[in-house]
Coordinates of C-alpha atoms in Angstrom, one line a residue:
M386 CA 0.2 0.0 0.2
K387 CA 1.0 3.3 -1.0
S388 CA 1.6 6.2 1.9
D389 CA -0.9 8.6 2.2
I390 CA 1.1 11.4 0.4
E391 CA 2.2 9.2 -2.1
I392 CA -1.3 8.5 -3.1
A393 CA -2.4 12.0 -2.5
Q394 CA -0.2 13.1 -5.1
E395 CA -1.4 10.4 -7.1
A396 CA -4.5 12.2 -7.3
K397 CA -6.0 13.9 -10.6
L398 CA -7.7 16.8 -8.7
I399 CA -10.1 18.8 -10.8
P400 CA -10.8 22.0 -10.8
I401 CA -12.3 23.6 -7.3
T402 CA -14.7 25.7 -9.8
E403 CA -15.7 22.2 -10.5
V404 CA -16.1 20.7 -7.5
A405 CA -18.1 23.8 -6.2
A406 CA -20.4 23.7 -8.6
K407 CA -21.7 20.4 -6.7
A408 CA -23.2 21.8 -4.0
G409 CA -24.6 24.9 -6.1
I410 CA -21.7 26.9 -5.4
S411 CA -20.9 29.2 -8.5
E412 CA -17.4 30.8 -9.7
D413 CA -18.8 34.5 -8.9
D414 CA -18.7 32.9 -5.2
L415 CA -15.4 31.8 -4.6
E416 CA -12.5 33.7 -4.1
L417 CA -9.8 31.4 -5.1
Y418 CA -6.8 30.3 -4.1
G419 CA -5.1 29.1 -7.2
K420 CA -6.8 25.9 -8.7
Y421 CA -7.8 23.9 -6.0
K422 CA -8.8 25.8 -3.3
A423 CA -11.3 28.6 -2.4
K424 CA -12.8 30.6 0.5
I425 CA -16.6 31.0 0.0
S426 CA -18.1 34.2 0.1
D427 CA -20.8 35.9 2.7
E428 CA -23.0 37.1 -0.8
W429 CA -23.5 33.2 -1.3
F430 CA -24.6 32.0 1.8
E431 CA -27.2 35.4 2.0
K432 CA -28.9 33.7 -1.0
N433 CA -28.8 30.6 0.0
K434 CA -30.2 30.9 3.9
N435 CA -33.4 30.4 4.0
S436 CA -33.4 27.0 1.7
K437 CA -33.9 23.6 3.8
D438 CA -30.8 22.6 5.6
G439 CA -29.5 19.0 4.9
K440 CA -29.3 16.6 7.8
L441 CA -26.4 16.7 9.8
I442 CA -24.0 13.4 11.2
L443 CA -21.7 13.9 13.2
V444 CA -18.3 11.4 13.6
T445 CA -16.6 10.6 16.6
A446 CA -14.8 8.2 18.4
I447 CA -14.0 6.0 21.4
N448 CA -11.0 7.6 23.5
P449 CA -8.0 7.9 21.1
T450 CA -5.2 5.0 21.6
P451 CA -2.0 4.6 20.2
A452 CA -3.4 1.9 17.5
G453 CA -5.3 4.6 15.8
E454 CA -9.4 4.9 15.3
G455 CA -9.4 6.9 12.0
K456 CA -12.3 9.1 12.4
T457 CA -11.4 12.1 9.5
T458 CA -10.8 9.3 7.7
T459 CA -14.1 7.3 8.6
S460 CA -15.7 11.3 7.8
I461 CA -14.5 11.5 4.5
G462 CA -14.9 8.1 3.4
L463 CA -18.5 7.9 4.6
T464 CA -19.4 11.2 3.0
Q465 CA -17.7 9.4 -0.7
A466 CA -19.9 6.5 -0.2
L467 CA -23.1 8.3 0.0
N468 CA -22.4 10.1 -2.7
K469 CA -21.7 6.7 -4.7
L470 CA -24.9 6.3 -3.1
G471 CA -26.6 9.1 -4.9
K472 CA -26.7 11.6 -2.3
K473 CA -25.8 14.8 -2.3
C474 CA -23.4 15.0 0.4
V475 CA -20.4 17.0 2.0
V476 CA -18.0 17.0 4.4
A477 CA -17.2 19.5 7.0
L478 CA -14.0 19.3 8.9
R479 CA -11.2 21.4 11.3
E480 CA -8.1 22.6 9.7
P481 CA -4.8 21.1 10.8
S482 CA -2.8 22.6 13.2
L483 CA 1.5 22.8 11.7
G484 CA 2.5 21.7 15.6
P485 CA 1.4 17.7 15.1
C486 CA 2.5 18.3 11.7
F487 CA 5.9 18.9 12.8
G488 CA 5.6 16.7 15.8
I489 CA 4.9 13.3 16.1
K490 CA 1.0 12.8 14.9
G491 CA 1.0 14.2 11.5
G492 CA -1.8 16.1 9.7
A493 CA -5.2 15.9 9.4
A494 CA -6.0 15.4 6.1
G495 CA -7.5 11.8 6.2
G496 CA -5.7 8.1 4.8
G497 CA -5.7 6.0 2.1
F498 CA -8.2 6.7 -0.3
S499 CA -10.3 8.6 1.9
Q500 CA -8.5 11.9 1.9
V501 CA -9.2 15.8 1.1
V502 CA -6.9 17.3 -0.9
P503 CA -4.1 19.1 -1.9
M504 CA -3.5 17.4 1.2
E505 CA -0.1 19.1 1.3
D506 CA -1.4 22.4 1.0
L507 CA -3.9 21.9 4.1
N508 CA -1.3 20.3 6.0
L509 CA 0.5 23.4 5.8
H510 CA -0.3 27.1 5.0
F511 CA -3.6 26.4 3.7
T512 CA -5.5 29.7 3.3
G513 CA -3.8 31.5 6.1
D514 CA -6.3 31.2 8.6
F515 CA -3.6 30.4 11.2
H516 CA -1.6 32.9 10.6
A517 CA -4.7 35.4 10.3
I518 CA -5.6 34.4 13.6
T519 CA -1.6 34.2 15.4
S520 CA -1.2 37.6 14.4
A521 CA -4.7 39.1 15.5
N522 CA -4.1 37.3 19.2
N523 CA -0.9 39.1 19.1
L524 CA -1.9 41.6 18.3
L525 CA -4.1 42.2 21.4
A526 CA -0.9 41.0 23.7
A527 CA 1.3 44.1 22.0
I528 CA -1.9 46.0 22.4
L529 CA -2.4 44.7 26.3
D530 CA 1.5 45.3 26.8
N531 CA 1.7 49.0 25.2
H532 CA -1.2 50.1 27.3
I533 CA 1.0 49.4 30.9
Q534 CA 3.9 51.0 29.2
Q535 CA 2.3 54.2 28.5
G536 CA 1.1 54.7 31.6
N537 CA -1.7 51.4 32.9
Q538 CA -5.1 53.8 32.3
L539 CA -7.4 50.7 32.6
N540 CA -5.3 50.0 36.4
I541 CA -3.8 46.8 35.1
D542 CA -2.9 44.2 37.5
T543 CA 0.3 42.8 36.2
R544 CA 0.6 40.0 38.2
N545 CA -3.0 39.5 37.2
I546 CA -2.8 39.2 33.3
V547 CA -4.2 36.0 31.9
W548 CA -4.0 36.9 28.0
K549 CA -1.0 34.6 26.1
R550 CA 0.7 35.2 23.5
C551 CA 0.4 32.4 20.8
L552 CA 2.3 30.6 18.0
D553 CA 1.1 27.5 15.6
M554 CA 4.3 25.3 16.5
N555 CA 5.4 23.3 19.1
D556 CA 7.7 24.9 21.2
R557 CA 8.3 24.1 24.7
A558 CA 11.0 26.4 25.3
L559 CA 7.9 29.3 25.2
R560 CA 5.6 27.8 27.7
N561 CA 7.1 30.2 30.5
I562 CA 9.2 33.6 29.4
V563 CA 10.1 36.4 30.8
I564 CA 9.0 39.8 28.7
G565 CA 10.4 44.0 29.1
L566 CA 14.1 42.8 29.7
G567 CA 16.4 45.3 29.1
K568 CA 15.7 49.4 29.0
K569 CA 12.8 51.0 30.5
T570 CA 11.7 51.7 26.8
D571 CA 11.6 47.8 26.4
G572 CA 8.3 47.7 28.1
F573 CA 7.6 46.3 31.5
V574 CA 9.2 43.2 33.0
R575 CA 6.8 40.3 34.0
E576 CA 6.3 36.5 33.5
D577 CA 4.5 35.6 30.1
H578 CA 3.6 32.8 28.5
F579 CA 3.0 31.3 24.6
V580 CA 0.6 28.6 23.5
I581 CA -0.1 26.6 20.4
T582 CA -2.9 29.0 18.1
V583 CA -5.8 26.6 18.2
A584 CA -5.5 27.3 21.6
S585 CA -5.9 30.3 21.1
E586 CA -9.6 31.9 22.6
I587 CA -9.3 33.6 18.8
M588 CA -9.6 30.8 17.1
A589 CA -12.4 29.4 19.3
I590 CA -14.2 33.2 18.9
L591 CA -13.6 32.5 14.9
C592 CA -15.3 29.1 15.1
L593 CA -18.2 30.1 16.7
A594 CA -19.3 33.6 15.0
E595 CA -21.9 34.1 13.2
D596 CA -20.7 37.0 11.0
M597 CA -18.8 40.1 11.4
D598 CA -20.5 41.7 13.6
D599 CA -20.9 38.7 16.0
L600 CA -17.0 38.6 15.3
K601 CA -16.8 42.0 16.7
E602 CA -18.6 41.5 19.7
R603 CA -17.0 38.5 20.5
L604 CA -13.5 39.7 20.3
S605 CA -14.5 42.8 22.3
K606 CA -15.7 40.4 25.9
I607 CA -12.3 38.7 25.8
V608 CA -11.0 39.0 29.4
V609 CA -7.7 39.8 29.1
A610 CA -6.3 41.0 32.7
Y611 CA -7.7 42.1 35.7
N612 CA -7.6 45.4 37.5
Y613 CA -6.1 46.1 40.8
E614 CA -9.8 46.0 42.2
G615 CA -10.4 42.2 40.4
K616 CA -12.4 43.1 38.3
P617 CA -11.8 41.7 34.2
V618 CA -10.1 44.4 31.7
T619 CA -11.4 43.2 28.1
A620 CA -10.1 43.7 24.5
G621 CA -12.9 46.0 24.0
E622 CA -11.1 48.4 26.5
L623 CA -8.4 48.0 24.9
K624 CA -9.6 49.5 21.4
C625 CA -8.2 47.5 19.3
V626 CA -11.5 45.2 18.3
G627 CA -11.6 46.7 14.5
A628 CA -8.0 46.3 13.7
M629 CA -8.3 42.5 15.7
A630 CA -11.0 42.2 13.0
A631 CA -9.4 43.4 10.1
L632 CA -7.0 41.0 10.2
L633 CA -9.3 38.1 10.7
K634 CA -11.7 39.2 7.4
D635 CA -10.9 36.7 5.3
A636 CA -10.0 34.0 8.1
I637 CA -14.0 34.0 9.1
K638 CA -14.8 32.7 5.3
P639 CA -15.4 28.8 4.6
N640 CA -12.8 27.0 2.6
I641 CA -14.0 24.8 0.3
I642 CA -11.2 21.4 -1.3
Q643 CA -12.3 18.5 -2.4
T644 CA -12.0 14.6 -1.2
L645 CA -10.1 12.3 -3.5
E646 CA -13.3 11.5 -5.4
H647 CA -13.8 15.0 -5.7
T648 CA -16.6 15.6 -3.5
P649 CA -16.9 19.3 -1.8
A650 CA -14.9 19.3 1.2
F651 CA -15.8 22.4 4.1
V652 CA -12.4 23.2 5.9
H653 CA -12.9 25.4 8.4
G654 CA -11.0 26.3 11.4
G655 CA -9.5 24.2 14.6
P656 CA -10.1 24.9 17.8
F657 CA -7.8 22.7 20.4
A658 CA -10.5 19.9 21.6
N659 CA -9.4 20.0 25.2
I660 CA -9.8 24.1 26.8
A661 CA -11.8 24.7 23.6
H662 CA -14.4 23.2 21.5
G663 CA -12.8 21.3 19.4
C664 CA -15.6 21.1 16.0
N665 CA -14.7 23.3 12.8
S666 CA -16.9 26.5 12.5
V667 CA -20.1 27.3 12.7
R668 CA -20.2 29.1 9.4
A669 CA -18.7 26.3 7.7
T670 CA -21.2 24.0 9.1
K671 CA -24.1 26.6 8.4
F672 CA -22.4 26.8 5.0
A673 CA -22.7 23.3 4.4
L674 CA -26.3 22.7 5.6
K675 CA -27.4 24.4 2.9
A676 CA -24.9 22.9 0.0
A677 CA -26.2 19.7 0.5
D678 CA -28.9 17.2 1.5
Y679 CA -26.3 15.7 4.1
V680 CA -23.0 16.9 5.4
V681 CA -20.8 14.9 7.6
T682 CA -18.8 16.2 10.1
E683 CA -16.5 15.5 13.6
A684 CA -15.8 16.7 16.7
G685 CA -11.9 16.3 18.2
F686 CA -10.7 12.8 20.5
G687 CA -13.3 10.3 21.8
A688 CA -17.0 11.1 22.6
D689 CA -16.1 12.4 25.8
L690 CA -14.6 15.5 24.8
G691 CA -15.6 15.9 20.9
A692 CA -18.9 15.1 20.9
E693 CA -19.9 16.3 24.0
K694 CA -18.5 19.8 23.2
F695 CA -20.3 19.5 20.2
F696 CA -23.8 18.8 22.0
D697 CA -23.2 21.1 24.6
I698 CA -20.8 24.2 23.4
K699 CA -21.2 24.3 19.5
C700 CA -24.4 23.0 19.1
R701 CA -26.9 25.2 22.1
K702 CA -24.7 28.3 21.0
A703 CA -25.0 28.2 17.2
G704 CA -29.0 25.7 17.0
L705 CA -28.2 23.0 15.7
A706 CA -29.3 19.9 15.7
P707 CA -27.7 16.6 14.8
D708 CA -29.3 14.1 12.9
A709 CA -26.9 11.4 13.6
C710 CA -24.2 10.1 15.1
V711 CA -21.5 7.5 14.1
I712 CA -19.1 6.0 16.7
V713 CA -15.6 5.0 14.9
A714 CA -13.7 2.0 16.8
T715 CA -11.2 -0.4 15.8
V716 CA -10.8 -4.1 17.1
R717 CA -6.7 -3.1 17.8
A718 CA -8.0 -0.2 20.1
L719 CA -10.6 -2.1 21.7
K720 CA -8.5 -5.0 22.5
Y721 CA -5.5 -1.8 24.2
N722 CA -8.4 -0.8 26.1
G723 CA -8.7 -4.6 27.3
G724 CA -5.4 -5.0 28.5
Q725 CA -3.5 -6.2 25.5
D726 CA 0.2 -5.0 24.5
L727 CA 0.5 -2.4 22.1
K728 CA 2.9 -4.7 19.8
E729 CA 0.8 -8.0 20.0
L730 CA -2.8 -6.0 19.4
S731 CA -2.9 -8.0 15.4
V732 CA -2.9 -11.3 17.3
E733 CA -6.5 -12.3 17.8
N734 CA -7.3 -11.7 21.7
L735 CA -11.2 -12.2 22.1
D736 CA -10.6 -12.1 25.9
A737 CA -9.2 -8.5 25.5
L738 CA -11.5 -8.0 23.1
K739 CA -14.4 -8.2 26.0
A740 CA -12.9 -6.6 28.4
G741 CA -11.9 -3.3 26.6
I742 CA -15.2 -2.8 24.5
C743 CA -16.9 -1.3 28.0
N744 CA -14.9 1.7 26.3
L745 CA -17.3 1.5 23.6
E746 CA -20.0 0.8 26.0
K747 CA -19.6 3.8 27.8
H748 CA -19.7 6.1 24.3
I749 CA -22.8 4.4 22.9
E750 CA -24.6 5.4 26.4
N751 CA -23.4 8.5 26.4
V752 CA -24.3 9.3 22.5
K753 CA -27.9 8.0 23.6
K754 CA -28.1 10.2 26.6
Y755 CA -28.6 13.1 24.0
G756 CA -31.4 11.8 22.6
V757 CA -29.2 11.4 18.9
P758 CA -29.5 7.9 16.8
L759 CA -25.9 6.0 16.2
V760 CA -24.4 3.9 14.2
V761 CA -21.0 1.9 15.5
T762 CA -18.3 1.3 12.5
L763 CA -15.6 -0.8 13.2
N764 CA -12.7 0.7 11.0
A765 CA -11.2 -2.4 9.3
F766 CA -7.5 -3.8 9.6
S767 CA -6.4 -6.4 7.7
S768 CA -5.1 -8.6 10.9
D769 CA -9.2 -7.8 12.6
T770 CA -10.4 -11.8 12.8
D771 CA -14.0 -12.8 12.1
K772 CA -14.7 -13.2 15.1
E773 CA -13.2 -10.3 16.3
I774 CA -15.5 -8.4 13.8
E775 CA -19.0 -10.5 14.7
F776 CA -18.3 -10.1 18.8
V777 CA -18.3 -6.0 18.5
K778 CA -21.4 -6.4 15.4
N779 CA -23.7 -8.2 17.7
F780 CA -22.5 -6.2 21.4
C781 CA -23.7 -3.2 19.6
E782 CA -27.3 -5.0 18.2
E783 CA -28.0 -6.1 21.2
R784 CA -27.8 -2.4 22.6
D785 CA -30.0 -1.2 20.0
C786 CA -27.4 0.6 17.6
E787 CA -26.7 0.2 13.5
F788 CA -23.1 -1.6 13.3
A789 CA -20.9 -1.4 9.9
L790 CA -17.6 -2.7 8.9
S791 CA -15.8 0.2 6.9
R792 CA -13.0 -0.3 4.7
V793 CA -12.3 3.7 3.6
W794 CA -8.9 3.9 4.0
E795 CA -8.2 1.0 1.8
F796 CA -11.2 1.4 -0.6
G797 CA -11.9 5.0 -0.2
G798 CA -16.2 6.1 -0.9
E799 CA -16.7 1.9 -1.9
G800 CA -15.1 0.8 1.3
G801 CA -18.0 2.9 2.6
I802 CA -21.6 1.6 1.4
E803 CA -22.6 -0.4 4.4
L804 CA -22.3 2.2 7.1
A805 CA -23.6 4.8 4.3
E806 CA -26.1 2.4 4.5
K807 CA -26.7 1.7 7.6
V808 CA -26.7 5.7 8.6
L809 CA -29.5 6.1 5.7
K810 CA -31.2 3.6 7.4
T811 CA -31.0 5.0 10.4
L812 CA -31.8 8.6 9.4
E813 CA -34.6 7.0 8.2
E814 CA -36.5 4.8 10.7
K815 CA -35.0 6.8 14.0
R816 CA -36.2 10.4 15.0
S817 CA -33.7 12.5 16.6
D818 CA -34.6 14.4 20.1
F819 CA -31.0 16.4 20.7
K820 CA -31.3 17.9 23.8
P821 CA -27.6 19.4 25.6
I822 CA -27.4 17.3 28.9
Y823 CA -28.0 20.6 31.1
E824 CA -29.3 23.4 31.3
D825 CA -28.2 26.8 31.3
S826 CA -29.6 28.2 34.2
L827 CA -27.2 25.4 36.3
S828 CA -24.6 26.7 39.1
L829 CA -21.1 26.0 37.0
K830 CA -20.3 23.8 39.5
E831 CA -23.7 21.3 39.0
K832 CA -22.9 21.7 35.1
I833 CA -18.6 20.4 35.8
E834 CA -20.6 17.8 37.9
C835 CA -23.4 16.6 35.5
V836 CA -20.4 16.4 32.7
A837 CA -18.2 14.4 35.2
K838 CA -21.2 12.4 36.8
N839 CA -23.0 11.5 33.4
I840 CA -20.4 11.1 30.8
Y841 CA -17.2 10.4 32.5
G842 CA -18.5 8.0 34.8
A843 CA -17.0 10.3 37.6
G844 CA -18.5 9.4 41.6
E845 CA -17.2 12.7 42.8
V846 CA -16.0 15.9 41.9
S847 CA -13.0 17.1 43.9
Y848 CA -11.8 21.3 43.7
S849 CA -8.6 22.9 44.7
A850 CA -9.1 25.7 46.9
E851 CA -8.1 27.9 44.0
S852 CA -10.4 26.5 41.9
S853 CA -13.0 27.1 44.2
K854 CA -12.6 30.6 44.5
Q855 CA -12.3 31.0 41.6
L856 CA -15.7 29.5 40.6
E857 CA -16.9 31.8 42.9
T858 CA -15.6 34.8 41.2
L859 CA -16.7 33.9 38.2
T860 CA -20.2 33.9 39.4
K861 CA -20.5 36.6 40.8
L862 CA -18.9 38.6 37.6
G863 CA -22.3 37.2 35.9
F864 CA -21.0 34.5 33.7
S865 CA -23.1 31.1 35.7
D866 CA -24.9 31.0 32.6
L867 CA -22.2 29.6 29.9
P868 CA -21.9 26.7 29.3
V869 CA -18.3 24.7 30.5
C870 CA -15.5 23.3 28.7
I871 CA -13.6 20.9 30.7
A872 CA -10.1 20.2 29.7
K873 CA -8.8 16.4 30.6
T874 CA -6.6 13.7 29.0
Q875 CA -8.3 12.5 26.0
Y876 CA -6.7 9.3 26.6
S877 CA -9.2 8.1 29.2
L878 CA -12.9 8.7 29.9
S879 CA -11.4 9.6 33.5
D880 CA -8.6 12.4 33.9
D881 CA -6.0 9.8 34.8
P882 CA -4.3 9.0 31.2
A883 CA -3.9 5.5 32.9
L884 CA -7.2 4.6 33.7
L885 CA -8.3 3.0 30.4
G886 CA -11.6 0.7 29.6
R887 CA -14.5 2.0 31.8
P888 CA -13.4 3.9 34.8
E889 CA -16.1 4.6 37.4
N890 CA -17.2 6.2 40.2
Y891 CA -12.9 8.1 40.6
T892 CA -13.0 11.8 41.9
L893 CA -12.5 14.0 39.5
T894 CA -10.1 16.5 40.5
V895 CA -10.7 20.4 39.5
R896 CA -7.3 22.5 39.1
E897 CA -7.9 25.3 37.8
V898 CA -11.2 27.4 36.6
Y899 CA -11.1 30.8 33.9
V900 CA -13.7 32.8 31.2
S901 CA -13.2 32.6 27.6
A902 CA -15.6 35.4 27.4
G903 CA -15.6 35.9 23.8
A904 CA -15.8 32.7 23.0
G905 CA -19.2 32.3 25.7
F906 CA -17.8 29.3 27.6
V907 CA -16.1 28.2 31.2
V908 CA -12.4 26.4 30.6
V909 CA -12.4 24.5 33.7
L910 CA -8.8 22.5 34.1
T911 CA -8.2 18.6 35.2
G912 CA -5.0 16.7 35.2
Q913 CA -2.3 18.1 32.7
V914 CA -3.4 19.6 29.7
M915 CA -0.5 21.0 27.9
T916 CA -1.6 24.2 25.4
M917 CA 1.8 24.2 24.0
P918 CA 3.2 20.8 23.2
G919 CA 6.9 20.3 22.3
L920 CA 8.9 18.4 20.1
P921 CA 9.5 14.7 20.4
K922 CA 13.5 13.3 19.7
N923 CA 12.4 12.6 16.6
P924 CA 10.3 15.0 15.1
A925 CA 8.2 14.7 12.0
A926 CA 10.0 17.5 10.8
Y927 CA 13.1 15.4 10.4
S928 CA 11.4 13.3 7.3
I929 CA 10.0 16.5 5.6
D930 CA 11.7 17.7 2.2
V931 CA 11.1 19.4 -0.9
D932 CA 12.4 18.5 -3.8
S933 CA 13.9 21.2 -7.0
T934 CA 10.4 21.0 -8.7
G935 CA 8.8 21.9 -5.4
K936 CA 7.2 18.5 -4.6
I937 CA 6.9 18.0 -0.8
S938 CA 7.4 14.0 0.9
G939 CA 7.4 13.1 4.6
L940 CA 4.0 14.6 5.4
F941 CA 1.8 12.0 7.1

């Protein structure tokens, strides 16, 4: 089997104007970035905003493991398969971050014969959205420090500045720094920090904003610091919202590219799936719903993080209601959850599979709590045995959810026909009764405990002294009506990455809480969540190269 980049580079792409035409988007409504990628104009959406929405299908997964699950690959493959069945379907995905591309995880364009292309462009600079977000984030940081330098009229407490600079790269040396060293004219000396661009609140804001006016309103609400009286200081008070919005005027427009089978792909935004909501932009999703009868989208990490945030934050804020959900699993990952050694995952082991399938069981139960019909799909590997596949199939059907085997990595859309047929059957036979798992009126602690106990399986929630004080402060400041965005490890249902399978009745520990007022949620930190990753000993960057013709190699 050829590598992903070899398959992508050998593909015969068609002009993006032809791809967009399949979604009812004319060349006049495109802003072209070369032959194969474009942005969609606001005018197109205005012309189509009253047309009927398509069906919204969320693709999520079990907790990610080193064995891999293939959520993006499945999303793309399902879209291709639905089109093969004669359905008008598009996929709506997140943009990849440069950090993982040069680090250890790689890109996020799918895999095998279920990819979006041009994959090199997508995984690198694409249309410059992330660079625009980085610039807007750092403009705000520069204005903040300049305000302090020029007399600090807002009485900002320099010991209580919460806004961080950002960079779309894994660079651990920037996590904790000191700025302002040198002469008096070089700024006020203080501790500062960098986060990766996908962790910037501006990324989350861009992905939740409905339009430019909403974007500016959200930007103005960003809390950058607190003054000496303990009151929040906002970006609006620093008078730079207009300049930030100007940097984001193109980035707010959804992008369109194509799959290997030339189906339209709306790829836009990419917020961190821990301290933010981990979904593509609301605008891209809404544009896609007007462009097709079926829209496949995904949410980051496993269903405990991605699907929960998709349901409780994105859908709540944007007025979206998913019609169906697909949970992706692999036999290998389920056996890993059951205790089988990573090196032995290709060996049949029904005992490990029976022990680890409880992880899938919990995600099935969780999706059902939101009232969304679901299908479970096994992303097939050549090492899977008939007995293992049959066991998972029976397990799912006993729990009243459709099951399908997916071979989209190997065969593209043709390998997803079974899955597409089960999704269509589910949409026909079962009505979605979607509802977020908690009400806005609950207190912040009640919301945290609702998610922790109902979705994660925790027995109780413990709060550090600092987080208890922060929750009290945020409540007094009027933020208690916001949804909560709980940041925890993606590798476990708990806050301990070592607890695989289905941990129950444990204590979830909240260590810190802060508000992302512009994005419109309260971030709750548990465990050790890294907002500026580091590079491994042998980063992927070592293998990436470009030849004299401009052909890139080593991306995956």
